[in-house]
Short mmCIF file of C-alpha atoms in Angstrom, two decimals:
data_model
loop_
_atom_site.label_atom_id
_atom_site.label_comp_id
_atom_site.label_asym_id
_atom_site.label_seq_id
_atom_site.Cartn_x
_atom_site.Cartn_y
_atom_site.Cartn_z
CA PRO A 1 2.86 -4.25 17.01
CA GLU A 2 1.93 -0.67 16.16
CA GLU A 3 -1.38 -1.64 14.54
CA SER A 4 -4.43 -2.06 16.78
CA ALA A 5 -7.30 -4.47 16.37
CA LEU A 6 -9.15 -1.71 14.52
CA GLY A 7 -6.36 -1.44 11.98
CA ARG A 8 -5.21 1.94 13.22
CA THR A 9 -1.81 2.77 14.58
CA ALA A 10 -1.30 4.65 17.86
CA LEU A 11 -0.41 7.67 15.73
CA MET A 12 -3.74 7.42 13.92
CA ALA A 13 -5.53 7.30 17.28
CA ALA A 14 -3.72 10.50 18.27
CA ILE A 15 -4.75 12.09 14.97
CA GLU A 16 -8.34 11.06 15.72
CA SER A 17 -8.14 13.05 18.96
CA ASN A 18 -7.36 16.25 16.98
CA SER A 19 -4.40 16.90 19.27
CA LEU A 20 -1.15 18.10 17.75
CA GLU A 21 0.46 17.70 21.15
CA LYS A 22 -0.42 13.98 21.30
CA VAL A 23 0.88 13.45 17.76
CA GLN A 24 4.12 15.23 18.63
CA ILE A 25 4.59 13.19 21.82
CA LEU A 26 4.23 9.92 19.91
CA VAL A 27 6.57 10.99 17.11
CA GLU A 28 9.17 12.28 19.56
CA ALA A 29 8.89 8.96 21.41
CA GLY A 30 9.75 7.13 18.19
CA ALA A 31 6.47 6.49 16.39
CA ASP A 32 7.13 5.99 12.68
CA VAL A 33 5.15 8.55 10.67
CA ASN A 34 5.14 6.15 7.72
CA THR A 35 3.85 3.00 9.41
CA ARG A 36 0.74 1.88 7.54
CA GLY A 37 -2.53 0.85 9.08
CA ILE A 38 -5.27 -1.29 7.60
CA ASN A 39 -5.58 -1.11 3.79
CA HIS A 40 -2.06 0.35 3.64
CA SER A 41 -3.41 3.70 4.85
CA SER A 42 -0.75 6.17 5.95
CA ALA A 43 -1.01 8.51 8.92
CA LEU A 44 -0.83 11.41 6.48
CA ARG A 45 -3.77 10.15 4.40
CA TYR A 46 -5.68 9.39 7.61
CA ALA A 47 -5.16 12.98 8.81
CA GLU A 48 -6.20 14.41 5.44
CA LYS A 49 -9.40 12.38 5.41
CA ARG A 50 -10.10 13.33 9.02
CA ARG A 51 -9.62 17.02 8.18
CA ASP A 52 -12.33 16.67 5.54
CA ARG A 53 -14.76 15.21 8.11
CA VAL A 54 -14.25 17.45 11.15
CA SER A 55 -16.15 20.60 12.02
CA ALA A 56 -14.80 23.96 10.96
CA ASN A 57 -13.36 24.79 14.38
CA LYS A 58 -11.20 21.63 14.30
CA LYS A 59 -9.87 22.04 10.74
CA THR A 60 -7.10 24.42 11.85
CA GLU A 61 -5.72 21.87 14.31
CA MET A 62 -5.91 19.14 11.66
CA GLU A 63 -3.97 21.37 9.24
CA LYS A 64 -1.29 21.80 11.90
CA ILE A 65 -1.15 18.01 12.37
CA ILE A 66 -0.83 17.46 8.61
CA GLN A 67 1.95 20.02 8.31
CA TYR A 68 3.76 18.51 11.30
CA LEU A 69 3.56 15.00 9.81
CA LYS A 70 4.93 16.28 6.50
CA SER A 71 7.76 18.07 8.31
CA LYS A 72 8.69 14.72 9.88
CA GLY A 73 8.80 12.98 6.49
CA ALA A 74 5.31 11.48 6.31
CA THR A 75 4.33 10.26 2.84
CA HIS A 76 1.44 8.52 1.13
CA SER A 77 1.62 4.84 0.25
CA ASP A 78 1.34 3.79 -3.38
CA LYS A 79 -0.99 1.01 -2.24
CA GLU A 80 -3.47 3.05 -0.23
CA PRO A 81 -6.87 4.02 -1.56
CA GLN A 82 -7.34 7.64 -2.60
#
């Protein structure tokens, strides 16, 4: 399954690494940008929350990741917490 024991997907782990390249590799390999993790959290929401927590020098990379996910059709889940 795509969800790990921590409730994160492989895509979420790539987002956690702040690496657009890793995110792109997973998506190009077939990772679903709309697979939900624990609590119905989407990769897009996960990236947005991460952007709010990272240091200033990492925010630009997180913005690129968010824009990339959106360009690949990532959406929020109606069930996920805001």
